[in-house]
CSV table of C-alpha atoms in Angstrom, one decimal:
chain,number,residue,atom,x,y,z
A,22,MET,CA,-33.5,-60.8,-45.1
A,23,GLY,CA,-34.1,-61.8,-48.7
A,24,HIS,CA,-32.7,-63.4,-51.8
A,25,VAL,CA,-29.0,-63.1,-52.8
A,26,ASP,CA,-28.1,-59.9,-54.7
A,27,HIS,CA,-31.4,-58.1,-53.9
A,28,GLY,CA,-29.5,-55.4,-52.1
A,29,LYS,CA,-29.6,-56.2,-48.4
A,30,THR,CA,-26.0,-55.2,-47.7
A,31,THR,CA,-26.4,-52.1,-49.9
A,32,ILE,CA,-29.2,-51.0,-47.6
A,33,ILE,CA,-26.9,-51.6,-44.6
A,34,ASP,CA,-24.2,-49.5,-46.3
A,35,TRP,CA,-26.6,-46.6,-46.7
A,36,LEU,CA,-27.7,-46.8,-43.1
A,37,ARG,CA,-24.1,-47.0,-41.9
A,38,LYS,CA,-22.7,-44.7,-44.5
A,39,SER,CA,-20.1,-47.4,-45.2
A,40,ASN,CA,-19.2,-49.7,-48.1
A,41,ILE,CA,-19.3,-53.3,-46.9
A,42,VAL,CA,-20.2,-54.7,-50.3
A,43,LYS,CA,-16.7,-53.9,-51.7
A,44,GLY,CA,-15.1,-56.2,-49.1
A,45,GLU,CA,-17.4,-59.2,-49.7
A,46,VAL,CA,-16.2,-62.2,-51.7
A,47,GLY,CA,-18.1,-62.1,-55.0
A,48,GLY,CA,-20.3,-59.4,-53.5
A,49,ILE,CA,-22.1,-62.0,-51.4
A,50,THR,CA,-22.5,-61.8,-47.6
A,51,GLN,CA,-21.0,-64.9,-46.0
A,52,SER,CA,-21.5,-64.2,-42.3
A,53,ILE,CA,-23.9,-62.6,-39.9
A,54,GLY,CA,-23.1,-59.0,-39.3
A,55,SER,CA,-24.7,-56.9,-36.6
A,56,PHE,CA,-24.6,-53.1,-36.4
A,57,LYS,CA,-25.9,-50.2,-34.3
A,58,VAL,CA,-27.3,-47.5,-36.4
A,59,SER,CA,-28.1,-44.0,-35.0
A,60,THR,CA,-31.5,-42.7,-35.9
A,61,ARG,CA,-34.5,-41.0,-34.4
A,62,ALA,CA,-37.6,-42.5,-32.9
A,63,PHE,CA,-41.0,-41.5,-34.4
A,64,ASP,CA,-41.3,-38.9,-31.7
A,65,GLY,CA,-38.1,-37.2,-32.8
A,66,LYS,CA,-36.0,-38.3,-29.9
A,67,LYS,CA,-32.5,-39.8,-30.6
A,68,SER,CA,-32.6,-43.5,-30.8
A,69,HIS,CA,-30.8,-46.4,-32.5
A,70,LEU,CA,-31.5,-49.5,-34.5
A,71,CYS,CA,-29.7,-52.8,-34.0
A,72,VAL,CA,-29.5,-54.3,-37.5
A,73,ILE,CA,-28.5,-57.8,-38.4
A,74,ASP,CA,-27.3,-58.5,-42.0
A,75,THR,CA,-27.9,-62.1,-43.0
A,76,PRO,CA,-26.5,-63.9,-46.0
A,77,GLY,CA,-28.9,-64.4,-48.9
A,78,HIS,CA,-27.1,-67.2,-50.6
A,79,ALA,CA,-28.7,-70.7,-50.4
A,80,ALA,CA,-25.6,-72.1,-48.7
A,81,PHE,CA,-26.1,-70.0,-45.6
A,82,GLN,CA,-29.6,-71.1,-44.5
A,83,GLN,CA,-28.7,-71.8,-40.9
A,84,MET,CA,-27.2,-68.3,-40.5
A,85,ARG,CA,-30.4,-66.7,-41.8
A,86,GLU,CA,-32.5,-68.7,-39.4
A,87,ARG,CA,-30.4,-67.6,-36.4
A,88,GLY,CA,-30.7,-64.0,-37.5
A,89,ALA,CA,-34.5,-64.3,-37.9
A,90,ASN,CA,-34.9,-65.8,-34.5
A,91,VAL,CA,-33.2,-62.9,-32.8
A,92,THR,CA,-35.1,-60.0,-34.4
A,93,ASP,CA,-38.4,-58.3,-33.5
A,94,ILE,CA,-38.8,-56.7,-37.0
A,95,VAL,CA,-37.7,-58.4,-40.2
A,96,LEU,CA,-36.9,-56.2,-43.2
A,97,LEU,CA,-37.8,-58.3,-46.2
A,98,VAL,CA,-35.7,-57.0,-49.2
A,99,VAL,CA,-37.2,-57.8,-52.6
A,100,ALA,CA,-35.6,-56.6,-55.9
A,101,ALA,CA,-38.1,-54.7,-58.1
A,102,ASP,CA,-36.7,-56.4,-61.2
A,103,ASP,CA,-36.9,-60.0,-59.8
A,104,GLY,CA,-39.7,-60.2,-57.3
A,105,PRO,CA,-39.7,-62.8,-54.5
A,106,LEU,CA,-37.4,-65.8,-55.3
A,107,ALA,CA,-36.4,-69.0,-53.5
A,108,THR,CA,-34.6,-67.5,-50.6
A,109,THR,CA,-37.3,-64.8,-50.2
A,110,LEU,CA,-39.8,-67.6,-49.6
A,111,GLU,CA,-37.5,-69.2,-47.1
A,112,ALA,CA,-37.1,-65.9,-45.3
A,113,ILE,CA,-40.9,-65.3,-45.1
A,114,HIS,CA,-41.2,-68.7,-43.4
A,115,GLN,CA,-38.4,-68.0,-41.0
A,116,ALA,CA,-39.8,-64.6,-40.1
A,117,LYS,CA,-43.3,-65.7,-39.1
A,118,HIS,CA,-42.7,-64.9,-35.5
A,119,ALA,CA,-41.7,-61.3,-36.3
A,120,THR,CA,-43.3,-58.3,-37.8
A,121,ILE,CA,-42.3,-58.0,-41.5
A,122,ILE,CA,-41.7,-54.8,-43.3
A,123,VAL,CA,-41.1,-55.0,-47.1
A,124,ALA,CA,-38.5,-53.0,-48.9
A,125,ILE,CA,-38.9,-53.1,-52.7
A,126,ASN,CA,-35.3,-52.3,-53.7
A,127,LYS,CA,-33.7,-51.4,-57.0
A,128,ILE,CA,-36.6,-49.2,-58.2
A,129,ASP,CA,-34.1,-47.2,-60.2
A,130,LEU,CA,-33.5,-50.0,-62.7
A,131,PRO,CA,-35.0,-49.7,-66.2
A,132,ASN,CA,-36.8,-53.1,-65.9
A,133,ALA,CA,-38.1,-52.5,-62.4
A,134,ASP,CA,-41.8,-53.6,-62.0
A,135,VAL,CA,-42.9,-52.7,-58.4
A,136,ILE,CA,-46.5,-53.7,-59.0
A,137,LYS,CA,-45.6,-57.1,-60.3
A,138,ALA,CA,-43.2,-57.7,-57.3
A,139,LYS,CA,-46.1,-56.8,-54.9
A,140,LYS,CA,-48.5,-59.1,-56.6
A,141,LYS,CA,-45.9,-61.9,-56.5
A,142,LEU,CA,-45.5,-61.3,-52.8
A,143,ALA,CA,-49.3,-61.5,-52.3
A,144,GLU,CA,-49.2,-64.9,-54.0
A,145,VAL,CA,-46.8,-66.2,-51.3
A,146,GLY,CA,-48.7,-64.8,-48.4
A,147,VAL,CA,-47.3,-61.3,-47.9
A,148,LEU,CA,-50.1,-58.8,-48.7
A,149,VAL,CA,-48.9,-55.2,-48.6
A,150,GLU,CA,-51.1,-52.3,-47.5
A,151,GLU,CA,-51.5,-51.0,-51.1
A,152,LEU,CA,-53.2,-54.3,-52.1
A,153,GLY,CA,-55.4,-54.4,-49.0
A,154,GLY,CA,-53.1,-56.2,-46.6
A,155,LYS,CA,-51.5,-55.1,-43.3
A,156,THR,CA,-47.8,-55.4,-44.3
A,157,GLN,CA,-46.0,-52.1,-44.6
A,158,CYS,CA,-44.0,-51.6,-47.8
A,159,VAL,CA,-41.5,-49.0,-48.9
A,160,GLU,CA,-40.2,-48.6,-52.4
A,161,VAL,CA,-36.5,-47.7,-52.3
A,162,SER,CA,-33.2,-47.5,-54.2
A,163,ALA,CA,-30.4,-48.1,-51.8
A,164,VAL,CA,-27.8,-47.2,-54.4
A,165,LYS,CA,-29.4,-43.8,-55.1
A,166,GLY,CA,-30.7,-43.3,-51.6
A,167,THR,CA,-34.3,-42.9,-52.8
A,168,ASN,CA,-36.9,-43.2,-50.0
A,169,MET,CA,-34.3,-44.5,-47.6
A,170,GLU,CA,-35.2,-41.9,-44.9
A,171,GLU,CA,-38.8,-43.0,-45.3
A,172,LEU,CA,-37.7,-46.6,-44.7
A,173,VAL,CA,-36.0,-45.7,-41.5
A,174,GLU,CA,-39.0,-43.8,-40.3
A,175,THR,CA,-41.3,-46.8,-41.1
A,176,ILE,CA,-39.1,-49.1,-39.1
A,177,SER,CA,-38.9,-46.7,-36.1
A,178,PHE,CA,-42.7,-46.1,-36.3
A,179,GLN,CA,-43.3,-49.9,-36.3
A,180,ALA,CA,-41.0,-50.4,-33.3
A,181,ASP,CA,-43.0,-47.7,-31.4
A,182,LEU,CA,-46.2,-49.5,-32.2
A,183,LEU,CA,-44.9,-52.8,-30.9
A,184,ASP,CA,-43.7,-51.1,-27.7
A,185,LEU,CA,-40.4,-52.9,-27.8
A,186,HIS,CA,-38.5,-52.6,-24.6
A,187,ALA,CA,-36.0,-54.3,-22.3
A,188,ASP,CA,-34.8,-53.8,-18.7
A,189,PRO,CA,-31.3,-52.4,-18.7
A,190,SER,CA,-31.0,-52.9,-14.9
A,191,ALA,CA,-31.4,-56.7,-15.2
A,192,PRO,CA,-28.5,-59.2,-15.5
A,193,GLY,CA,-27.3,-59.4,-19.1
A,194,GLU,CA,-28.6,-61.9,-21.6
A,195,VAL,CA,-26.8,-62.2,-25.0
A,196,VAL,CA,-27.8,-64.4,-27.9
A,197,CYS,CA,-24.8,-65.8,-29.7
A,198,LEU,CA,-24.8,-65.3,-33.5
A,199,GLU,CA,-21.4,-66.7,-34.3
A,200,ALA,CA,-18.4,-68.0,-32.3
A,201,TYR,CA,-14.7,-68.7,-33.1
A,202,VAL,CA,-11.4,-69.3,-31.5
A,203,ASP,CA,-8.8,-66.5,-31.7
A,204,LYS,CA,-5.2,-67.7,-31.4
A,205,ARG,CA,-4.4,-64.8,-29.0
A,206,THR,CA,-7.5,-64.4,-26.9
A,207,GLY,CA,-9.2,-67.8,-27.1
A,208,PRO,CA,-13.0,-68.4,-27.6
A,209,MET,CA,-14.8,-65.4,-28.9
A,210,ALA,CA,-18.6,-64.9,-29.3
A,211,LYS,CA,-20.4,-62.4,-31.5
A,212,GLY,CA,-23.9,-61.6,-30.4
A,213,ILE,CA,-26.6,-59.2,-29.4
A,214,VAL,CA,-27.5,-58.1,-25.9
A,215,ARG,CA,-31.2,-59.1,-25.7
A,216,TRP,CA,-32.0,-58.2,-22.1
A,217,GLY,CA,-30.3,-56.4,-19.2
A,218,THR,CA,-26.7,-55.0,-19.3
A,219,LEU,CA,-23.5,-56.9,-19.8
A,220,ARG,CA,-20.2,-55.7,-18.3
A,221,PRO,CA,-16.6,-56.8,-18.1
A,222,GLY,CA,-16.1,-58.9,-15.0
A,223,ASP,CA,-19.6,-60.5,-15.2
A,224,VAL,CA,-19.7,-64.2,-14.6
A,225,ILE,CA,-21.4,-65.9,-17.5
A,226,VAL,CA,-22.8,-69.3,-18.4
A,227,CYS,CA,-23.8,-70.8,-21.8
A,228,GLY,CA,-24.8,-74.4,-22.4
A,229,ASN,CA,-22.2,-76.5,-20.7
A,230,THR,CA,-19.5,-73.8,-20.6
A,231,HIS,CA,-19.0,-70.8,-18.5
A,232,GLY,CA,-16.4,-68.1,-17.7
A,233,ARG,CA,-16.0,-64.4,-16.8
A,234,VAL,CA,-16.2,-61.5,-19.3
A,235,LYS,CA,-12.6,-60.4,-20.0
A,236,PHE,CA,-13.6,-57.6,-22.4
A,237,LEU,CA,-16.4,-56.4,-24.7
A,238,LYS,CA,-16.0,-54.7,-28.0
A,239,ASP,CA,-18.6,-53.1,-30.3
A,240,GLU,CA,-18.7,-53.7,-34.1
A,241,HIS,CA,-15.9,-51.1,-34.6
A,242,GLY,CA,-13.5,-52.9,-32.2
A,243,THR,CA,-13.9,-50.2,-29.5
A,244,ASN,CA,-13.8,-51.5,-25.9
A,245,LEU,CA,-17.1,-51.2,-24.0
A,246,LYS,CA,-17.5,-50.5,-20.3
A,247,GLU,CA,-21.0,-51.9,-20.6
A,248,ALA,CA,-23.4,-53.1,-23.2
A,249,PRO,CA,-27.2,-52.3,-22.7
A,250,PRO,CA,-30.0,-54.0,-24.6
A,251,SER,CA,-29.8,-54.1,-28.4
A,252,THR,CA,-26.1,-53.7,-28.5
A,253,PRO,CA,-24.0,-55.8,-30.8
A,254,VAL,CA,-21.0,-57.2,-28.9
A,255,LEU,CA,-17.8,-59.2,-29.4
A,256,LEU,CA,-17.3,-61.0,-26.1
A,257,CYS,CA,-14.2,-62.7,-24.7
A,258,GLY,CA,-14.2,-64.9,-21.5
A,259,LEU,CA,-15.9,-68.2,-22.1
A,260,ARG,CA,-13.8,-71.3,-21.6
A,261,ASP,CA,-15.2,-72.9,-24.8
A,262,CYS,CA,-16.9,-71.7,-27.9
A,263,PRO,CA,-20.6,-71.4,-27.4
A,264,ALA,CA,-23.0,-72.9,-30.0
A,265,ALA,CA,-24.4,-70.4,-32.5
A,266,GLY,CA,-27.9,-69.5,-31.5
A,267,SER,CA,-27.4,-70.2,-27.8
A,268,ASP,CA,-27.9,-67.8,-24.9
A,269,ILE,CA,-25.1,-66.4,-22.8
A,270,LEU,CA,-26.4,-65.5,-19.3
A,271,VAL,CA,-25.0,-63.5,-16.4
A,272,VAL,CA,-25.2,-65.3,-13.0
A,273,GLY,CA,-24.3,-63.9,-9.6
A,274,SER,CA,-21.0,-65.7,-9.0
A,275,GLU,CA,-18.8,-68.5,-10.0
A,276,LYS,CA,-20.2,-70.7,-7.2
A,277,GLU,CA,-23.6,-70.3,-8.7
A,278,VAL,CA,-22.4,-71.6,-12.1
A,279,ASN,CA,-22.1,-75.2,-10.9
A,280,LYS,CA,-25.6,-74.9,-9.4
A,281,VAL,CA,-27.0,-73.7,-12.8
A,282,LEU,CA,-25.1,-76.5,-14.7
A,283,ARG,CA,-26.4,-79.2,-12.3
A,284,ALA,CA,-30.0,-77.8,-12.5
A,285,ARG,CA,-29.8,-77.9,-16.3
A,286,GLU,CA,-28.7,-81.5,-16.2
A,287,GLU,CA,-31.5,-82.4,-13.8
A,288,ILE,CA,-34.1,-80.7,-16.0
A,289,GLN,CA,-32.8,-82.3,-19.2
A,290,SER,CA,-32.8,-85.7,-17.5
A,291,ALA,CA,-36.4,-85.2,-16.4
A,292,ARG,CA,-37.4,-84.3,-19.9
A,293,VAL,CA,-35.8,-87.6,-21.2
A,294,ASP,CA,-37.4,-89.7,-18.4
A,295,LEU,CA,-40.8,-88.2,-19.0
A,296,GLY,CA,-40.5,-88.4,-22.8
A,297,GLN,CA,-41.4,-84.8,-23.1
A,298,GLU,CA,-40.6,-82.7,-26.1
A,299,GLU,CA,-41.5,-79.5,-24.3
A,300,ALA,CA,-39.4,-78.1,-21.5
A,301,VAL,CA,-40.2,-79.1,-18.0
A,302,PRO,CA,-41.5,-76.0,-16.1
A,303,ILE,CA,-38.5,-74.6,-14.4
A,304,GLU,CA,-40.6,-73.2,-11.6
A,305,GLU,CA,-40.4,-76.6,-10.1
A,306,TYR,CA,-36.7,-76.2,-9.5
A,307,ASP,CA,-36.4,-73.9,-6.5
A,308,GLU,CA,-32.6,-74.1,-6.4
A,309,ILE,CA,-32.1,-72.0,-9.5
A,310,LYS,CA,-34.9,-69.5,-8.9
A,311,PRO,CA,-32.7,-67.0,-7.0
A,312,PHE,CA,-30.4,-66.2,-9.9
A,313,LEU,CA,-32.6,-66.8,-13.0
A,314,GLY,CA,-33.8,-63.2,-13.0
A,315,VAL,CA,-36.5,-62.4,-15.6
A,316,SER,CA,-35.3,-64.8,-18.2
A,317,THR,CA,-35.9,-68.5,-18.2
A,318,SER,CA,-35.7,-69.6,-21.8
A,319,TRP,CA,-31.9,-70.0,-21.7
A,320,ILE,CA,-32.0,-73.2,-19.6
A,321,PHE,CA,-32.3,-75.2,-22.8
């Protein structure tokens, strides 16, 4: 995350060994992209990062917020010649729930001033380790590739410290980043598998719509037989387009879909009747316990 033109997508290009920037209108990211990047964990074992590239332009505030809500670690990209700007400040606010790692980018530019950028970050509440804080910071040039390996190692190390994990044996849970209607295949949803494993044929429910997974594709358009946690997917099978930011959940069968939808209506009605802003504890609703699995936040 970060301000427009501070080099977020160029960092993604380096990670993927691709060139997304050339295909963007005006060089500006205008949608949420999610990618699986092969890397190694801090212990040397093969691993991967699921990276979400969010737009930095002011017009795409809601997309940035959705991206921030999904992530465990936010890479805050700040240009060494600019320092934190308007969208940087917004990103810091949106990323409060996550662990922030700062990437000071464009250190190859003649007018780069890394120390000034770090001091400006401190003024807005992000104090890097060099200045006595706890936020990790890596100085990079995505164009030149300078210190990019160190950046990947820093992210992997932080993920190990946070002990991030999910249960691949559980029913799948996908957070929808974007959705659209394809003329040939119907409603399509782009998202990240957050918990469990999703497979073609799974019965799914999202908000007031439901369906069965017809096919799954990765970010390259390759068909997937299954999608474990932290996998970006393109999903086909819902009867209607899900709302961006909503959760798509696997349930046991189509018969259970109606039970889930009725239970959701009852819970929402109870919230309205009680005038509660917070969700009514779903533990009170025994009829939906058998197929909720480990996740409960998706009810609302």
